[in-house]
Coordinates of C-alpha atoms in Angstrom, one line a residue:
M1 CA 0.0 0.0 0.0
R2 CA 1.4 3.4 -1.0
F3 CA 0.7 6.3 1.3
P4 CA -0.1 9.7 -0.2
S5 CA 2.6 12.4 -0.3
R6 CA 2.8 15.0 2.4
F7 CA 0.8 17.4 0.3
I8 CA -2.1 15.1 -0.7
I9 CA -4.0 15.1 2.5
P10 CA -4.0 18.9 2.9
F11 CA -5.0 19.1 -0.7
L12 CA -7.9 16.7 -0.1
V13 CA -9.0 18.8 2.9
I14 CA -8.9 21.9 0.8
A15 CA -10.8 20.2 -2.0
T16 CA -13.5 19.1 0.3
F17 CA -14.2 22.6 1.6
Q18 CA -14.1 23.9 -2.0
A19 CA -16.7 21.3 -2.9
L20 CA -18.9 22.5 -0.1
G21 CA -18.6 26.0 -1.4
A22 CA -16.1 27.3 1.2
V23 CA -12.7 28.7 -0.1
P24 CA -10.0 28.1 2.4
D25 CA -7.5 30.9 3.2
T26 CA -3.8 30.6 3.8
L27 CA -2.6 32.4 7.0
E28 CA 1.1 33.1 7.3
V29 CA 2.8 32.9 10.7
G30 CA 6.2 34.7 10.8
K31 CA 4.8 37.4 8.4
K32 CA 1.3 38.7 9.1
Y33 CA 0.8 36.7 12.3
A34 CA 3.4 36.7 15.1
S35 CA 2.3 33.4 16.7
I36 CA 0.5 30.2 15.8
K37 CA -2.2 30.9 18.4
Q38 CA -3.0 34.2 16.8
A39 CA -3.3 32.6 13.4
L40 CA -5.5 29.8 14.8
A41 CA -7.8 32.4 16.4
A42 CA -8.3 34.1 13.0
A43 CA -8.6 30.9 11.0
A44 CA -11.8 29.4 9.7
S45 CA -12.5 25.7 9.3
G46 CA -10.4 24.3 6.5
D47 CA -7.8 27.0 6.4
V48 CA -4.1 26.4 5.9
I49 CA -1.7 28.0 8.4
K50 CA 1.8 28.3 7.0
V51 CA 4.4 28.7 9.7
F52 CA 7.7 30.1 8.4
P53 CA 11.2 29.4 9.9
G54 CA 11.8 30.8 13.4
V55 CA 11.6 29.8 17.1
Y56 CA 8.0 30.1 18.5
F57 CA 7.8 29.8 22.3
E58 CA 4.3 28.5 22.7
N59 CA 2.6 25.7 24.5
E60 CA -1.0 24.3 24.8
V61 CA -1.7 25.4 21.2
I62 CA -5.3 24.1 21.0
I63 CA -6.7 23.2 17.6
D64 CA -10.5 23.0 17.8
K65 CA -11.4 23.3 14.1
P66 CA -10.5 21.4 10.9
C67 CA -7.3 22.9 9.5
T68 CA -3.7 22.3 8.3
L69 CA -0.6 23.5 10.1
L70 CA 2.1 23.4 7.6
G71 CA 5.7 24.1 8.6
V72 CA 8.0 25.7 6.1
G73 CA 11.7 24.8 6.7
Y74 CA 10.9 23.1 10.0
P75 CA 10.0 26.0 12.2
I76 CA 10.7 25.3 15.9
L77 CA 7.8 25.1 18.4
D78 CA 9.4 25.3 21.9
A79 CA 7.0 24.3 24.7
G80 CA 9.4 25.7 27.3
L81 CA 9.1 22.6 29.5
K82 CA 5.5 23.5 30.2
N83 CA 2.3 21.7 29.3
D84 CA 1.6 19.9 26.0
A85 CA 2.9 21.7 22.8
I86 CA -0.1 21.0 20.5
I87 CA -3.6 19.6 21.4
I88 CA -5.9 18.5 18.7
R89 CA -9.6 18.5 19.6
A90 CA -11.2 18.5 16.1
D91 CA -11.5 16.2 13.2
S92 CA -9.6 16.6 9.9
V93 CA -6.5 18.3 11.3
S94 CA -3.0 17.9 9.8
I95 CA 0.3 18.8 11.5
I96 CA 3.2 18.7 8.9
G97 CA 6.8 19.7 9.0
F98 CA 7.4 21.0 12.5
H99 CA 10.3 20.8 14.9
I100 CA 8.8 20.5 18.4
R101 CA 10.9 20.4 21.5
N102 CA 11.0 20.7 25.3
V103 CA 7.9 19.1 26.7
A104 CA 8.2 18.7 30.5
T105 CA 8.1 15.4 32.4
N106 CA 5.0 15.2 34.6
Y107 CA 4.0 12.5 37.0
V108 CA 0.3 13.4 37.0
R109 CA -0.4 14.3 33.3
D110 CA 0.8 12.6 30.2
L111 CA 2.2 15.7 28.4
A112 CA 3.1 15.3 24.8
A113 CA 4.4 17.2 21.8
I114 CA 1.2 16.4 19.9
H115 CA -1.8 15.3 21.9
V116 CA -4.9 14.1 19.9
E117 CA -8.1 13.9 21.9
E118 CA -11.2 12.1 20.5
A119 CA -10.5 13.1 16.9
R120 CA -10.8 11.5 13.5
H121 CA -9.1 11.8 10.2
F122 CA -5.9 13.4 11.6
N123 CA -2.6 13.4 9.8
I124 CA 0.7 13.8 11.8
Q125 CA 3.5 13.7 9.3
D126 CA 7.2 14.5 8.8
N127 CA 7.7 16.2 12.2
K128 CA 10.9 16.2 14.3
L129 CA 10.2 15.8 18.1
E130 CA 13.0 16.3 20.5
N131 CA 13.1 16.1 24.3
T132 CA 9.4 15.4 24.8
F133 CA 7.9 13.4 27.6
F134 CA 5.5 11.6 25.3
G135 CA 6.0 12.3 21.6
I136 CA 2.6 11.7 19.9
Y137 CA -0.3 10.7 22.2
L138 CA -3.5 9.5 20.6
Q139 CA -6.4 9.3 23.0
K140 CA -9.8 7.8 21.9
S141 CA -9.1 8.7 18.3
R142 CA -9.5 6.8 15.0
D143 CA -9.1 6.8 11.3
G144 CA -5.8 8.7 11.3
R145 CA -2.2 8.5 10.3
V146 CA 1.1 9.0 12.0
A147 CA 3.9 8.9 9.4
G148 CA 7.5 9.9 8.8
N149 CA 8.1 11.5 12.2
S150 CA 11.4 11.5 14.1
I151 CA 10.9 11.2 17.9
I152 CA 14.0 11.4 20.0
G153 CA 13.7 11.4 23.8
Q154 CA 16.1 11.6 26.7
A155 CA 14.8 8.8 28.8
V156 CA 17.0 7.6 31.7
V157 CA 14.7 5.5 33.9
E158 CA 11.3 4.0 33.2
A159 CA 9.5 5.8 36.0
S160 CA 10.2 9.3 34.7
S161 CA 9.8 8.6 30.9
G162 CA 7.0 8.4 28.4
N163 CA 6.4 6.6 25.1
A164 CA 7.4 7.9 21.7
I165 CA 4.0 7.0 20.1
H166 CA 1.2 6.1 22.5
L167 CA -2.3 4.9 21.4
W168 CA -5.0 4.5 24.0
Y169 CA -8.5 3.3 23.0
C170 CA -7.8 4.0 19.3
K171 CA -9.0 2.3 16.1
N172 CA -7.9 2.1 12.5
V173 CA -4.7 4.1 12.6
D174 CA -1.7 3.8 10.3
V175 CA 1.7 4.2 12.1
S176 CA 4.4 4.1 9.4
N177 CA 8.0 5.1 8.7
N178 CA 8.6 6.7 12.1
E179 CA 11.8 6.7 14.1
A180 CA 11.4 6.2 17.8
R181 CA 14.4 6.4 20.2
H182 CA 15.3 6.9 23.8
H183 CA 11.8 6.6 25.4
R184 CA 10.2 4.1 27.7
D185 CA 8.5 2.3 24.9
G186 CA 9.0 3.1 21.2
I187 CA 5.3 2.4 20.3
Y188 CA 2.6 1.5 22.9
L189 CA -0.9 0.3 22.2
E190 CA -3.5 -0.2 24.9
F191 CA -7.1 -1.1 24.1
S192 CA -6.4 -0.3 20.4
D193 CA -7.6 -2.4 17.5
S194 CA -7.1 -2.5 13.7
I195 CA -3.7 -0.6 13.9
R196 CA -1.1 -1.1 11.1
I197 CA 2.5 -0.5 12.2
V198 CA 4.7 -0.6 9.1
R199 CA 8.4 0.2 8.4
N200 CA 9.2 2.0 11.7
V201 CA 12.6 1.9 13.4
S202 CA 12.4 1.6 17.2
Q203 CA 15.7 1.6 18.9
D204 CA 17.5 2.2 22.2
N205 CA 14.3 2.4 24.2
L206 CA 14.4 1.5 27.9
R207 CA 11.6 -1.1 28.0
Y208 CA 10.0 -2.3 24.7
G209 CA 10.4 -1.3 21.1
L210 CA 6.7 -2.1 20.6
H211 CA 4.2 -3.0 23.3
F212 CA 0.7 -4.4 23.0
M213 CA -1.8 -4.6 25.9
F214 CA -5.4 -5.7 25.4
S215 CA -5.2 -4.8 21.6
N216 CA -6.6 -7.1 18.9
Y217 CA -6.6 -7.5 15.1
N218 CA -3.4 -5.5 14.6
D219 CA -0.6 -6.0 12.1
Y220 CA 3.1 -5.0 12.4
L221 CA 5.2 -5.4 9.3
E222 CA 8.7 -4.7 8.1
N223 CA 9.8 -2.8 11.3
T224 CA 13.2 -2.9 12.9
F225 CA 13.5 -3.4 16.7
Q226 CA 17.1 -3.0 17.8
S227 CA 18.9 -2.6 21.2
N228 CA 15.8 -2.1 23.3
G229 CA 15.2 -3.4 26.8
A230 CA 13.2 -6.0 24.8
G231 CA 12.1 -6.0 21.2
V232 CA 8.3 -6.4 21.3
A233 CA 5.9 -7.5 24.0
V234 CA 2.5 -8.8 22.9
M235 CA 0.3 -9.3 26.0
F236 CA -3.3 -10.2 26.6
S237 CA -4.2 -9.8 22.9
S238 CA -5.3 -11.9 20.0
Q239 CA -5.2 -12.0 16.2
I240 CA -1.8 -10.2 15.8
V241 CA 0.1 -10.6 12.5
M242 CA 3.9 -10.1 12.8
K243 CA 5.7 -10.4 9.5
R244 CA 9.0 -9.4 7.9
N245 CA 10.4 -7.6 11.0
R246 CA 14.0 -7.5 12.3
F247 CA 14.7 -8.1 16.0
I248 CA 18.4 -7.3 16.5
D249 CA 20.6 -7.2 19.6
N250 CA 17.9 -7.0 22.3
W251 CA 20.2 -8.3 24.9
G252 CA 20.0 -8.3 28.7
S253 CA 19.1 -10.5 31.7
A254 CA 15.4 -10.3 30.9
S255 CA 15.4 -9.4 27.2
Y256 CA 13.6 -10.9 24.2
G257 CA 13.0 -10.4 20.5
I258 CA 9.4 -11.1 21.2
L259 CA 7.6 -11.7 24.5
L260 CA 4.3 -13.5 24.1
K261 CA 2.0 -13.6 27.2
E262 CA -1.6 -14.6 27.1
I263 CA -1.9 -14.2 23.3
K264 CA -4.0 -16.4 21.0
D265 CA -4.3 -17.1 17.3
G266 CA -1.4 -15.0 16.0
L267 CA 1.1 -15.3 13.1
I268 CA 4.9 -14.8 13.3
S269 CA 6.5 -15.3 9.9
N270 CA 9.4 -14.2 7.8
N271 CA 11.2 -12.4 10.6
L272 CA 14.9 -12.2 11.5
F273 CA 15.9 -12.8 15.2
Q274 CA 19.6 -12.2 15.6
G275 CA 21.7 -11.6 18.7
N276 CA 18.9 -11.5 21.2
T277 CA 19.0 -13.1 24.7
I278 CA 15.9 -15.0 23.8
G279 CA 14.4 -14.9 20.2
I280 CA 10.8 -15.7 21.2
Y281 CA 9.6 -16.2 24.8
G282 CA 6.1 -17.8 25.1
E283 CA 4.0 -18.0 28.3
S284 CA 0.3 -19.1 28.2
S285 CA 0.1 -18.5 24.5
D286 CA -1.9 -20.8 22.3
R287 CA -2.7 -21.5 18.6
M288 CA 0.2 -19.5 17.3
T289 CA 1.9 -20.2 13.9
I290 CA 5.6 -19.6 14.0
S291 CA 6.9 -20.2 10.4
Q292 CA 9.6 -19.2 8.0
N293 CA 11.7 -17.2 10.4
D294 CA 15.5 -17.0 10.8
F295 CA 16.9 -17.5 14.3
T296 CA 20.7 -16.8 14.3
E297 CA 23.2 -16.4 17.1
N298 CA 20.7 -15.9 19.9
G299 CA 21.0 -17.2 23.5
Y300 CA 17.8 -19.2 23.2
A301 CA 16.1 -19.1 19.8
L302 CA 12.8 -20.2 21.4
R303 CA 11.8 -20.6 25.1
I304 CA 8.3 -22.0 25.2
L305 CA 6.9 -22.7 28.6
G306 CA 4.7 -25.7 29.4
S307 CA 1.6 -23.5 29.6
C308 CA 1.7 -23.0 25.8
R309 CA -0.5 -25.3 23.7
D310 CA -1.4 -26.0 20.1
N311 CA 1.3 -23.9 18.5
I312 CA 2.9 -24.9 15.2
I313 CA 6.6 -24.2 14.6
T314 CA 7.5 -25.0 11.0
E315 CA 9.9 -24.1 8.2
N316 CA 12.1 -22.0 10.4
N317 CA 15.9 -21.9 10.2
F318 CA 17.8 -22.3 13.6
I319 CA 21.4 -21.4 13.0
D320 CA 24.2 -21.1 15.6
N321 CA 22.1 -20.4 18.7
T322 CA 23.4 -21.4 22.1
F323 CA 20.1 -23.2 22.8
D324 CA 17.6 -23.8 20.0
V325 CA 14.6 -24.5 22.2
G326 CA 14.2 -24.3 26.0
T327 CA 11.2 -25.2 28.2
N328 CA 10.4 -25.7 31.8
A329 CA 8.2 -28.8 31.4
T330 CA 8.7 -32.5 30.8
R331 CA 5.5 -32.6 28.6
Q332 CA 4.7 -30.2 25.8
Y333 CA 1.7 -29.8 23.5
N334 CA 3.1 -28.0 20.4
Q335 CA 4.1 -29.2 17.0
Y336 CA 7.7 -28.9 15.6
T337 CA 8.1 -30.0 12.0
R338 CA 10.2 -29.3 8.8
N339 CA 12.6 -26.9 10.5
Y340 CA 16.3 -26.5 9.7
W341 CA 18.6 -27.0 12.7
S342 CA 22.3 -26.3 12.2
E343 CA 23.2 -28.8 15.0
Y344 CA 21.3 -31.6 13.4
T345 CA 23.7 -34.5 12.7
G346 CA 21.3 -37.0 11.2
Y347 CA 21.4 -38.4 7.6
D348 CA 19.2 -38.5 4.5
L349 CA 19.7 -41.8 2.8
D350 CA 16.8 -41.3 0.4
K351 CA 18.0 -37.8 -0.6
N352 CA 14.6 -36.2 -0.2
G353 CA 16.0 -33.2 1.8
V354 CA 14.5 -34.4 5.0
G355 CA 16.5 -36.1 7.8
D356 CA 15.7 -39.8 8.4
V357 CA 15.8 -39.5 12.2
P358 CA 13.9 -36.9 14.3
Y359 CA 15.8 -34.1 15.9
R360 CA 15.5 -33.2 19.6
P361 CA 16.3 -29.5 20.0
V362 CA 16.1 -29.3 23.8
K363 CA 19.4 -29.9 25.5
L364 CA 19.6 -31.3 29.0
F365 CA 22.1 -28.5 29.9
S366 CA 19.4 -25.9 29.3
F367 CA 17.4 -27.6 32.1
V368 CA 20.4 -27.4 34.4
V369 CA 21.0 -23.7 33.6
E370 CA 17.3 -23.0 34.4
K371 CA 17.8 -24.5 37.9
V372 CA 21.3 -23.2 38.5
P373 CA 22.1 -20.2 36.2
Q374 CA 25.7 -20.1 37.4
A375 CA 26.3 -23.4 35.6
I376 CA 26.4 -21.5 32.3
V377 CA 30.2 -21.2 32.9
L378 CA 30.4 -25.0 31.9
L379 CA 28.7 -24.4 28.6
R380 CA 31.6 -25.2 26.3
S381 CA 33.0 -28.1 28.4
L382 CA 33.4 -31.7 27.4
F383 CA 31.3 -32.7 30.4
V384 CA 28.3 -30.8 29.1
D385 CA 28.8 -32.3 25.6
L386 CA 28.7 -35.8 27.0
M387 CA 25.7 -35.0 29.2
N388 CA 23.7 -33.6 26.2
F389 CA 24.7 -36.6 24.0
T390 CA 23.5 -39.1 26.6
E391 CA 20.2 -37.3 27.1
K392 CA 19.7 -37.1 23.3
V393 CA 20.2 -40.9 22.9
T394 CA 18.0 -41.8 25.9
P395 CA 15.8 -38.8 26.9
V396 CA 14.9 -38.9 30.6
F397 CA 14.6 -35.3 31.8
T398 CA 13.8 -33.4 28.5
P399 CA 10.3 -33.7 27.0
Q400 CA 10.1 -37.0 25.2
N401 CA 7.5 -35.7 22.7
L402 CA 9.4 -32.5 21.8
F403 CA 11.1 -33.3 18.6
D404 CA 11.1 -32.3 14.9
D405 CA 9.8 -35.3 13.0
Q406 CA 11.0 -34.0 9.6
P407 CA 14.2 -31.9 10.1
L408 CA 15.4 -30.3 6.9
M409 CA 18.9 -31.0 5.7
K410 CA 19.4 -27.4 4.2
P411 CA 18.1 -24.0 5.3
H412 CA 14.7 -23.1 4.1
P413 CA 14.6 -20.2 1.6
H414 CA 12.6 -17.3 3.0
D415 CA 11.2 -14.0 1.8
Q416 CA 13.2 -10.9 2.5
Y417 CA 12.6 -9.2 5.8
S418 CA 12.9 -5.4 6.2
T419 CA 16.3 -3.9 5.9
S420 CA 15.4 -0.5 7.3
S421 CA 17.7 0.7 10.1

């Protein structure tokens, strides 16, 4: 899907008012008007407010009528570490081409550079947000677009930081091609459905690159989640599609590429998991399809707890992970089939590309590490190799029914995931 250029939506707004018989005016800030608030007070519904280069020290700029704020040469709106910078309380509002900075941290109010309250058909595009508590805060809003924005925070600890893009009780919003760095969460959804999150870069955030809570029927595609506290958390949600993303270097004592908790009926396919502490961690997650992903050089590729059921893990490549699969249970209820495992040492006498003996991806040593984490120092020892081999031949402690019945002899060719960074 191609999004319209930065000028198409304002044009459509203008065309709509022209069709209704109203001719929108263009008001110029930095020439006839000294401030954005003055121009807004003089504007009629549908007008375009052009803001020319300069530094405008204003906050709580309230927009309560349909209009377009169009920055020329990225004028600076400095909120002076007081209040929200811009508050949208009307439908059909566009904010394009601004540099907004200095929104204060507040422990009572969720202050933001751009705060959208119960509005529809909004367009927030090509803005630069710097040192803002929350960047873009959408509250009970729908049918809008957040695209091409750069949102750079200065978060140090979670308790005193906000999210770059925050959606609360929203529906049908496109979030695309944004850059979110140095916040608590890069993108946060709570009670928000039918959201499309496409080709964003979420990096160096304290907690999660992307965080779902109680949000259903959402897609996130072709994004990059790198060096966050954890890549993505999907919790208490269902029907989430996760395709062609990259999860890179999300590393730490409690870090993941994806954390799944209480999620049902989702799809995880054609993603890259590289250099994460755990590629995918699953807890009480059911009926998921995990297919055609590449897991390379992670601590654990998968760590699926015994509370997960009826998941299908197929056609993935597991290459050079410390542990391919970990679990805490001696019984499991998921299906592993037709994956490629770089540690598989079986044979293929009939040359059909599928190993003739099943592969057991759970090592006994992963059980030992779970009970005694300090034992990890023995990882590369001969003793551990002998222990894992003995368990592989005669499984006693690892789940006897956790095996790939058709391990592939060569990596599976996959579609290209996003290369945005």
